[in-house]
Amino acid sequence: MGRSLVKVSSAVSITVPAAWNVQDFGRRLDASIRISGFTPLALDGAHDAAFAVSTIPLGAGLPRKRR
């Protein structure tokens, strides 16, 4: 009969080629997050680990076959 509070969050990152406008992509990402009903928060030094985990490709460094 306990109660709990669930807070949904995620870390999002984008990769933009150097020749493209980074600020435009940042505004588009911000708008997409807001349209989805979330509030974007900028990452600071306390969120380094979450950012690193969000940008590491899934399965990187895993062997292709089991032994």
PDB file of N, CA, C and O in Angstrom:
ATOM      1  N   MET A   1       0.802  -1.182   0.000  1.00  0.00           N
ATOM      2  CA  MET A   1       0.000   0.000   0.000  1.00  0.00           C
ATOM      3  C   MET A   1       0.859   1.266   0.000  1.00  0.00           C
ATOM      4  O   MET A   1       0.390   2.321   0.324  1.00  0.00           O
ATOM      5  N   GLY A   2       2.114   1.110  -0.344  1.00  0.00           N
ATOM      6  CA  GLY A   2       2.983   2.277  -0.383  1.00  0.00           C
ATOM      7  C   GLY A   2       2.737   3.122  -1.615  1.00  0.00           C
ATOM      8  O   GLY A   2       2.082   2.718  -2.564  1.00  0.00           O
ATOM      9  N   ARG A   3       3.284   4.294  -1.590  1.00  0.00           N
ATOM     10  CA  ARG A   3       3.164   5.213  -2.717  1.00  0.00           C
ATOM     11  C   ARG A   3       4.555   5.488  -3.266  1.00  0.00           C
ATOM     12  O   ARG A   3       5.543   5.425  -2.546  1.00  0.00           O
ATOM     13  N   SER A   4       4.598   5.782  -4.530  1.00  0.00           N
ATOM     14  CA  SER A   4       5.897   6.089  -5.132  1.00  0.00           C
ATOM     15  C   SER A   4       5.759   7.247  -6.107  1.00  0.00           C
ATOM     16  O   SER A   4       4.675   7.549  -6.584  1.00  0.00           O
ATOM     17  N   LEU A   5       6.854   7.865  -6.382  1.00  0.00           N
ATOM     18  CA  LEU A   5       6.908   8.953  -7.352  1.00  0.00           C
ATOM     19  C   LEU A   5       7.845   8.519  -8.464  1.00  0.00           C
ATOM     20  O   LEU A   5       8.988   8.155  -8.212  1.00  0.00           O
ATOM     21  N   VAL A   6       7.351   8.531  -9.673  1.00  0.00           N
ATOM     22  CA  VAL A   6       8.156   8.153 -10.824  1.00  0.00           C
ATOM     23  C   VAL A   6       8.386   9.402 -11.667  1.00  0.00           C
ATOM     24  O   VAL A   6       7.448  10.095 -12.040  1.00  0.00           O
ATOM     25  N   LYS A   7       9.636   9.698 -11.943  1.00  0.00           N
ATOM     26  CA  LYS A   7       9.983  10.847 -12.773  1.00  0.00           C
ATOM     27  C   LYS A   7      10.706  10.337 -14.012  1.00  0.00           C
ATOM     28  O   LYS A   7      11.777   9.752 -13.920  1.00  0.00           O
ATOM     29  N   VAL A   8      10.094  10.526 -15.148  1.00  0.00           N
ATOM     30  CA  VAL A   8      10.664  10.062 -16.410  1.00  0.00           C
ATOM     31  C   VAL A   8      11.660  11.102 -16.903  1.00  0.00           C
ATOM     32  O   VAL A   8      11.376  12.297 -16.935  1.00  0.00           O
ATOM     33  N   SER A   9      12.841  10.629 -17.266  1.00  0.00           N
ATOM     34  CA  SER A   9      13.846  11.537 -17.817  1.00  0.00           C
ATOM     35  C   SER A   9      14.702  10.781 -18.818  1.00  0.00           C
ATOM     36  O   SER A   9      14.726   9.556 -18.830  1.00  0.00           O
ATOM     37  N   SER A  10      15.365  11.536 -19.661  1.00  0.00           N
ATOM     38  CA  SER A  10      16.285  10.929 -20.626  1.00  0.00           C
ATOM     39  C   SER A  10      17.349  11.938 -20.991  1.00  0.00           C
ATOM     40  O   SER A  10      17.174  13.145 -20.823  1.00  0.00           O
ATOM     41  N   ALA A  11      18.450  11.432 -21.486  1.00  0.00           N
ATOM     42  CA  ALA A  11      19.526  12.287 -21.984  1.00  0.00           C
ATOM     43  C   ALA A  11      19.531  12.182 -23.503  1.00  0.00           C
ATOM     44  O   ALA A  11      19.462  11.088 -24.055  1.00  0.00           O
ATOM     45  N   VAL A  12      19.591  13.308 -24.157  1.00  0.00           N
ATOM     46  CA  VAL A  12      19.541  13.346 -25.615  1.00  0.00           C
ATOM     47  C   VAL A  12      20.768  14.087 -26.121  1.00  0.00           C
ATOM     48  O   VAL A  12      21.157  15.118 -25.579  1.00  0.00           O
ATOM     49  N   SER A  13      21.374  13.551 -27.151  1.00  0.00           N
ATOM     50  CA  SER A  13      22.499  14.247 -27.776  1.00  0.00           C
ATOM     51  C   SER A  13      22.352  14.160 -29.289  1.00  0.00           C
ATOM     52  O   SER A  13      21.722  13.246 -29.813  1.00  0.00           O
ATOM     53  N   ILE A  14      22.912  15.134 -29.966  1.00  0.00           N
ATOM     54  CA  ILE A  14      22.893  15.129 -31.426  1.00  0.00           C
ATOM     55  C   ILE A  14      24.305  15.372 -31.930  1.00  0.00           C
ATOM     56  O   ILE A  14      25.130  15.961 -31.240  1.00  0.00           O
ATOM     57  N   THR A  15      24.580  14.883 -33.113  1.00  0.00           N
ATOM     58  CA  THR A  15      25.859  15.117 -33.771  1.00  0.00           C
ATOM     59  C   THR A  15      25.584  15.952 -35.008  1.00  0.00           C
ATOM     60  O   THR A  15      24.745  15.591 -35.829  1.00  0.00           O
ATOM     61  N   VAL A  16      26.288  17.066 -35.116  1.00  0.00           N
ATOM     62  CA  VAL A  16      26.075  17.990 -36.234  1.00  0.00           C
ATOM     63  C   VAL A  16      27.411  18.188 -36.945  1.00  0.00           C
ATOM     64  O   VAL A  16      28.416  18.468 -36.297  1.00  0.00           O
ATOM     65  N   PRO A  17      27.434  18.036 -38.274  1.00  0.00           N
ATOM     66  CA  PRO A  17      28.676  18.300 -39.011  1.00  0.00           C
ATOM     67  C   PRO A  17      29.156  19.736 -38.778  1.00  0.00           C
ATOM     68  O   PRO A  17      28.363  20.647 -38.552  1.00  0.00           O
ATOM     69  N   ALA A  18      30.448  19.948 -38.837  1.00  0.00           N
ATOM     70  CA  ALA A  18      31.041  21.250 -38.538  1.00  0.00           C
ATOM     71  C   ALA A  18      30.537  22.353 -39.470  1.00  0.00           C
ATOM     72  O   ALA A  18      30.462  23.509 -39.065  1.00  0.00           O
ATOM     73  N   ALA A  19      30.184  22.026 -40.683  1.00  0.00           N
ATOM     74  CA  ALA A  19      29.751  23.042 -41.646  1.00  0.00           C
ATOM     75  C   ALA A  19      28.306  23.490 -41.420  1.00  0.00           C
ATOM     76  O   ALA A  19      27.873  24.478 -42.004  1.00  0.00           O
ATOM     77  N   TRP A  20      27.538  22.788 -40.602  1.00  0.00           N
ATOM     78  CA  TRP A  20      26.132  23.109 -40.380  1.00  0.00           C
ATOM     79  C   TRP A  20      25.971  24.010 -39.172  1.00  0.00           C
ATOM     80  O   TRP A  20      26.841  24.111 -38.321  1.00  0.00           O
ATOM     81  N   ASN A  21      24.824  24.653 -39.069  1.00  0.00           N
ATOM     82  CA  ASN A  21      24.533  25.583 -37.986  1.00  0.00           C
ATOM     83  C   ASN A  21      24.106  24.805 -36.728  1.00  0.00           C
ATOM     84  O   ASN A  21      23.009  24.262 -36.668  1.00  0.00           O
ATOM     85  N   VAL A  22      24.966  24.780 -35.728  1.00  0.00           N
ATOM     86  CA  VAL A  22      24.701  24.028 -34.502  1.00  0.00           C
ATOM     87  C   VAL A  22      23.538  24.643 -33.718  1.00  0.00           C
ATOM     88  O   VAL A  22      22.713  23.923 -33.154  1.00  0.00           O
ATOM     89  N   GLN A  23      23.451  25.966 -33.700  1.00  0.00           N
ATOM     90  CA  GLN A  23      22.375  26.630 -32.958  1.00  0.00           C
ATOM     91  C   GLN A  23      21.008  26.278 -33.520  1.00  0.00           C
ATOM     92  O   GLN A  23      20.047  26.110 -32.775  1.00  0.00           O
ATOM     93  N   ASP A  24      20.897  26.142 -34.831  1.00  0.00           N
ATOM     94  CA  ASP A  24      19.627  25.770 -35.443  1.00  0.00           C
ATOM     95  C   ASP A  24      19.208  24.378 -34.996  1.00  0.00           C
ATOM     96  O   ASP A  24      18.048  24.143 -34.647  1.00  0.00           O
ATOM     97  N   PHE A  25      20.151  23.435 -34.987  1.00  0.00           N
ATOM     98  CA  PHE A  25      19.829  22.078 -34.542  1.00  0.00           C
ATOM     99  C   PHE A  25      19.485  22.051 -33.059  1.00  0.00           C
ATOM    100  O   PHE A  25      18.633  21.293 -32.628  1.00  0.00           O
ATOM    101  N   GLY A  26      20.143  22.898 -32.267  1.00  0.00           N
ATOM    102  CA  GLY A  26      19.813  22.999 -30.851  1.00  0.00           C
ATOM    103  C   GLY A  26      18.397  23.499 -30.638  1.00  0.00           C
ATOM    104  O   GLY A  26      17.659  22.991 -29.792  1.00  0.00           O
ATOM    105  N   ARG A  27      17.991  24.493 -31.417  1.00  0.00           N
ATOM    106  CA  ARG A  27      16.618  25.004 -31.323  1.00  0.00           C
ATOM    107  C   ARG A  27      15.609  23.945 -31.749  1.00  0.00           C
ATOM    108  O   ARG A  27      14.547  23.805 -31.146  1.00  0.00           O
ATOM    109  N   ARG A  28      15.935  23.197 -32.799  1.00  0.00           N
ATOM    110  CA  ARG A  28      15.023  22.130 -33.247  1.00  0.00           C
ATOM    111  C   ARG A  28      14.881  21.037 -32.186  1.00  0.00           C
ATOM    112  O   ARG A  28      13.774  20.539 -31.938  1.00  0.00           O
ATOM    113  N   LEU A  29      15.989  20.662 -31.558  1.00  0.00           N
ATOM    114  CA  LEU A  29      15.940  19.654 -30.504  1.00  0.00           C
ATOM    115  C   LEU A  29      15.122  20.162 -29.324  1.00  0.00           C
ATOM    116  O   LEU A  29      14.283  19.444 -28.778  1.00  0.00           O
ATOM    117  N   ASP A  30      15.329  21.419 -28.944  1.00  0.00           N
ATOM    118  CA  ASP A  30      14.571  22.025 -27.853  1.00  0.00           C
ATOM    119  C   ASP A  30      13.077  22.014 -28.167  1.00  0.00           C
ATOM    120  O   ASP A  30      12.249  21.660 -27.320  1.00  0.00           O
ATOM    121  N   ALA A  31      12.715  22.403 -29.394  1.00  0.00           N
ATOM    122  CA  ALA A  31      11.313  22.427 -29.799  1.00  0.00           C
ATOM    123  C   ALA A  31      10.703  21.025 -29.790  1.00  0.00           C
ATOM    124  O   ALA A  31       9.565  20.836 -29.339  1.00  0.00           O
ATOM    125  N   SER A  32      11.448  20.025 -30.251  1.00  0.00           N
ATOM    126  CA  SER A  32      10.943  18.644 -30.259  1.00  0.00           C
ATOM    127  C   SER A  32      10.680  18.139 -28.847  1.00  0.00           C
ATOM    128  O   SER A  32       9.684  17.467 -28.592  1.00  0.00           O
ATOM    129  N   ILE A  33      11.564  18.490 -27.925  1.00  0.00           N
ATOM    130  CA  ILE A  33      11.394  18.068 -26.533  1.00  0.00           C
ATOM    131  C   ILE A  33      10.157  18.726 -25.940  1.00  0.00           C
ATOM    132  O   ILE A  33       9.354  18.077 -25.267  1.00  0.00           O
ATOM    133  N   ARG A  34       9.987  20.018 -26.190  1.00  0.00           N
ATOM    134  CA  ARG A  34       8.826  20.741 -25.649  1.00  0.00           C
ATOM    135  C   ARG A  34       7.517  20.236 -26.251  1.00  0.00           C
ATOM    136  O   ARG A  34       6.520  20.104 -25.553  1.00  0.00           O
ATOM    137  N   ILE A  35       7.502  19.939 -27.551  1.00  0.00           N
ATOM    138  CA  ILE A  35       6.297  19.417 -28.196  1.00  0.00           C
ATOM    139  C   ILE A  35       5.916  18.068 -27.597  1.00  0.00           C
ATOM    140  O   ILE A  35       4.740  17.736 -27.483  1.00  0.00           O
ATOM    141  N   SER A  36       6.911  17.290 -27.178  1.00  0.00           N
ATOM    142  CA  SER A  36       6.663  15.978 -26.578  1.00  0.00           C
ATOM    143  C   SER A  36       6.139  16.076 -25.155  1.00  0.00           C
ATOM    144  O   SER A  36       5.802  15.065 -24.550  1.00  0.00           O
ATOM    145  N   GLY A  37       6.107  17.283 -24.591  1.00  0.00           N
ATOM    146  CA  GLY A  37       5.562  17.465 -23.254  1.00  0.00           C
ATOM    147  C   GLY A  37       6.594  17.455 -22.144  1.00  0.00           C
ATOM    148  O   GLY A  37       6.236  17.409 -20.970  1.00  0.00           O
ATOM    149  N   PHE A  38       7.859  17.501 -22.489  1.00  0.00           N
ATOM    150  CA  PHE A  38       8.923  17.507 -21.491  1.00  0.00           C
ATOM    151  C   PHE A  38       9.542  18.900 -21.395  1.00  0.00           C
ATOM    152  O   PHE A  38       9.332  19.745 -22.247  1.00  0.00           O
ATOM    153  N   THR A  39      10.321  19.112 -20.358  1.00  0.00           N
ATOM    154  CA  THR A  39      11.042  20.368 -20.171  1.00  0.00           C
ATOM    155  C   THR A  39      12.525  20.098 -20.352  1.00  0.00           C
ATOM    156  O   THR A  39      13.088  19.296 -19.610  1.00  0.00           O
ATOM    157  N   PRO A  40      13.163  20.735 -21.325  1.00  0.00           N
ATOM    158  CA  PRO A  40      14.599  20.494 -21.530  1.00  0.00           C
ATOM    159  C   PRO A  40      15.429  21.152 -20.424  1.00  0.00           C
ATOM    160  O   PRO A  40      15.142  22.262 -19.981  1.00  0.00           O
ATOM    161  N   LEU A  41      16.435  20.447 -19.971  1.00  0.00           N
ATOM    162  CA  LEU A  41      17.373  20.967 -18.985  1.00  0.00           C
ATOM    163  C   LEU A  41      18.773  20.823 -19.549  1.00  0.00           C
ATOM    164  O   LEU A  41      19.126  19.776 -20.085  1.00  0.00           O
ATOM    165  N   ALA A  42      19.570  21.841 -19.412  1.00  0.00           N
ATOM    166  CA  ALA A  42      20.945  21.783 -19.902  1.00  0.00           C
ATOM    167  C   ALA A  42      21.787  20.901 -18.980  1.00  0.00           C
ATOM    168  O   ALA A  42      21.599  20.896 -17.765  1.00  0.00           O
ATOM    169  N   LEU A  43      22.696  20.150 -19.560  1.00  0.00           N
ATOM    170  CA  LEU A  43      23.592  19.321 -18.768  1.00  0.00           C
ATOM    171  C   LEU A  43      24.679  20.196 -18.163  1.00  0.00           C
ATOM    172  O   LEU A  43      25.184  21.111 -18.804  1.00  0.00           O
ATOM    173  N   ASP A  44      25.034  19.914 -16.930  1.00  0.00           N
ATOM    174  CA  ASP A  44      26.144  20.620 -16.309  1.00  0.00           C
ATOM    175  C   ASP A  44      27.151  19.583 -15.813  1.00  0.00           C
ATOM    176  O   ASP A  44      27.055  18.412 -16.143  1.00  0.00           O
ATOM    177  N   GLY A  45      28.107  20.002 -15.031  1.00  0.00           N
ATOM    178  CA  GLY A  45      29.163  19.093 -14.579  1.00  0.00           C
ATOM    179  C   GLY A  45      28.661  17.888 -13.810  1.00  0.00           C
ATOM    180  O   GLY A  45      29.279  16.830 -13.837  1.00  0.00           O
ATOM    181  N   ALA A  46      27.519  18.012 -13.150  1.00  0.00           N
ATOM    182  CA  ALA A  46      26.981  16.900 -12.366  1.00  0.00           C
ATOM    183  C   ALA A  46      26.380  15.808 -13.242  1.00  0.00           C
ATOM    184  O   ALA A  46      26.130  14.711 -12.776  1.00  0.00           O
ATOM    185  N   HIS A  47      26.164  16.101 -14.504  1.00  0.00           N
ATOM    186  CA  HIS A  47      25.513  15.152 -15.399  1.00  0.00           C
ATOM    187  C   HIS A  47      26.483  14.497 -16.384  1.00  0.00           C
ATOM    188  O   HIS A  47      26.065  13.899 -17.362  1.00  0.00           O
ATOM    189  N   ASP A  48      27.768  14.608 -16.133  1.00  0.00           N
ATOM    190  CA  ASP A  48      28.759  14.064 -17.073  1.00  0.00           C
ATOM    191  C   ASP A  48      28.582  12.575 -17.321  1.00  0.00           C
ATOM    192  O   ASP A  48      28.671  12.106 -18.453  1.00  0.00           O
ATOM    193  N   ALA A  49      28.343  11.824 -16.271  1.00  0.00           N
ATOM    194  CA  ALA A  49      28.206  10.370 -16.423  1.00  0.00           C
ATOM    195  C   ALA A  49      26.988  10.027 -17.268  1.00  0.00           C
ATOM    196  O   ALA A  49      27.053   9.153 -18.137  1.00  0.00           O
ATOM    197  N   ALA A  50      25.870  10.704 -17.048  1.00  0.00           N
ATOM    198  CA  ALA A  50      24.657  10.433 -17.827  1.00  0.00           C
ATOM    199  C   ALA A  50      24.879  10.766 -19.295  1.00  0.00           C
ATOM    200  O   ALA A  50      24.433  10.034 -20.178  1.00  0.00           O
ATOM    201  N   PHE A  51      25.583  11.851 -19.570  1.00  0.00           N
ATOM    202  CA  PHE A  51      25.862  12.222 -20.952  1.00  0.00           C
ATOM    203  C   PHE A  51      26.759  11.187 -21.616  1.00  0.00           C
ATOM    204  O   PHE A  51      26.519  10.780 -22.750  1.00  0.00           O
ATOM    205  N   ALA A  52      27.788  10.743 -20.909  1.00  0.00           N
ATOM    206  CA  ALA A  52      28.704   9.746 -21.466  1.00  0.00           C
ATOM    207  C   ALA A  52      27.966   8.461 -21.787  1.00  0.00           C
ATOM    208  O   ALA A  52      28.158   7.865 -22.853  1.00  0.00           O
ATOM    209  N   VAL A  53      27.099   8.027 -20.896  1.00  0.00           N
ATOM    210  CA  VAL A  53      26.342   6.795 -21.127  1.00  0.00           C
ATOM    211  C   VAL A  53      25.396   6.957 -22.310  1.00  0.00           C
ATOM    212  O   VAL A  53      25.218   6.036 -23.101  1.00  0.00           O
ATOM    213  N   SER A  54      24.812   8.134 -22.480  1.00  0.00           N
ATOM    214  CA  SER A  54      23.853   8.333 -23.569  1.00  0.00           C
ATOM    215  C   SER A  54      24.522   8.384 -24.936  1.00  0.00           C
ATOM    216  O   SER A  54      23.874   8.161 -25.947  1.00  0.00           O
ATOM    217  N   THR A  55      25.809   8.680 -24.991  1.00  0.00           N
ATOM    218  CA  THR A  55      26.471   8.804 -26.287  1.00  0.00           C
ATOM    219  C   THR A  55      27.295   7.586 -26.677  1.00  0.00           C
ATOM    220  O   THR A  55      27.774   7.516 -27.795  1.00  0.00           O
ATOM    221  N   ILE A  56      27.458   6.625 -25.776  1.00  0.00           N
ATOM    222  CA  ILE A  56      28.199   5.409 -26.105  1.00  0.00           C
ATOM    223  C   ILE A  56      27.293   4.492 -26.926  1.00  0.00           C
ATOM    224  O   ILE A  56      26.179   4.190 -26.510  1.00  0.00           O
ATOM    225  N   PRO A  57      27.730   4.067 -28.088  1.00  0.00           N
ATOM    226  CA  PRO A  57      26.896   3.175 -28.898  1.00  0.00           C
ATOM    227  C   PRO A  57      26.606   1.867 -28.160  1.00  0.00           C
ATOM    228  O   PRO A  57      27.475   1.305 -27.498  1.00  0.00           O
ATOM    229  N   LEU A  58      25.371   1.426 -28.251  1.00  0.00           N
ATOM    230  CA  LEU A  58      24.961   0.196 -27.587  1.00  0.00           C
ATOM    231  C   LEU A  58      25.713  -0.991 -28.173  1.00  0.00           C
ATOM    232  O   LEU A  58      25.774  -1.172 -29.377  1.00  0.00           O
ATOM    233  N   GLY A  59      26.331  -1.774 -27.340  1.00  0.00           N
ATOM    234  CA  GLY A  59      27.048  -2.954 -27.784  1.00  0.00           C
ATOM    235  C   GLY A  59      28.484  -2.703 -28.174  1.00  0.00           C
ATOM    236  O   GLY A  59      29.162  -3.616 -28.652  1.00  0.00           O
ATOM    237  N   ALA A  60      28.973  -1.496 -28.007  1.00  0.00           N
ATOM    238  CA  ALA A  60      30.355  -1.200 -28.374  1.00  0.00           C
ATOM    239  C   ALA A  60      31.307  -1.987 -27.488  1.00  0.00           C
ATOM    240  O   ALA A  60      31.152  -2.036 -26.276  1.00  0.00           O
ATOM    241  N   GLY A  61      32.242  -2.647 -28.093  1.00  0.00           N
ATOM    242  CA  GLY A  61      33.239  -3.395 -27.337  1.00  0.00           C
ATOM    243  C   GLY A  61      32.834  -4.815 -26.984  1.00  0.00           C
ATOM    244  O   GLY A  61      33.598  -5.522 -26.344  1.00  0.00           O
ATOM    245  N   LEU A  62      31.656  -5.235 -27.388  1.00  0.00           N
ATOM    246  CA  LEU A  62      31.228  -6.603 -27.092  1.00  0.00           C
ATOM    247  C   LEU A  62      31.756  -7.549 -28.167  1.00  0.00           C
ATOM    248  O   LEU A  62      31.818  -7.186 -29.344  1.00  0.00           O
ATOM    249  N   PRO A  63      32.133  -8.760 -27.790  1.00  0.00           N
ATOM    250  CA  PRO A  63      32.599  -9.720 -28.803  1.00  0.00           C
ATOM    251  C   PRO A  63      31.447 -10.133 -29.723  1.00  0.00           C
ATOM    252  O   PRO A  63      30.289 -10.150 -29.314  1.00  0.00           O
ATOM    253  N   ARG A  64      31.767 -10.459 -30.962  1.00  0.00           N
ATOM    254  CA  ARG A  64      30.740 -10.839 -31.934  1.00  0.00           C
ATOM    255  C   ARG A  64      30.177 -12.235 -31.656  1.00  0.00           C
ATOM    256  O   ARG A  64      29.024 -12.502 -31.940  1.00  0.00           O
ATOM    257  N   LYS A  65      31.007 -13.140 -31.142  1.00  0.00           N
ATOM    258  CA  LYS A  65      30.555 -14.506 -30.881  1.00  0.00           C
ATOM    259  C   LYS A  65      30.790 -14.860 -29.430  1.00  0.00           C
ATOM    260  O   LYS A  65      31.750 -14.411 -28.803  1.00  0.00           O
ATOM    261  N   ARG A  66      29.900 -15.702 -28.917  1.00  0.00           N
ATOM    262  CA  ARG A  66      30.098 -16.227 -27.573  1.00  0.00           C
ATOM    263  C   ARG A  66      31.050 -17.397 -27.649  1.00  0.00           C
ATOM    264  O   ARG A  66      31.083 -18.142 -28.613  1.00  0.00           O
ATOM    265  N   ARG A  67      31.810 -17.576 -26.613  1.00  0.00           N
ATOM    266  CA  ARG A  67      32.760 -18.705 -26.608  1.00  0.00           C
ATOM    267  C   ARG A  67      32.174 -19.917 -26.003  1.00  0.00           C
ATOM    268  O   ARG A  67      31.322 -19.991 -25.274  1.00  0.00           O
TER     269      ARG A  67
END
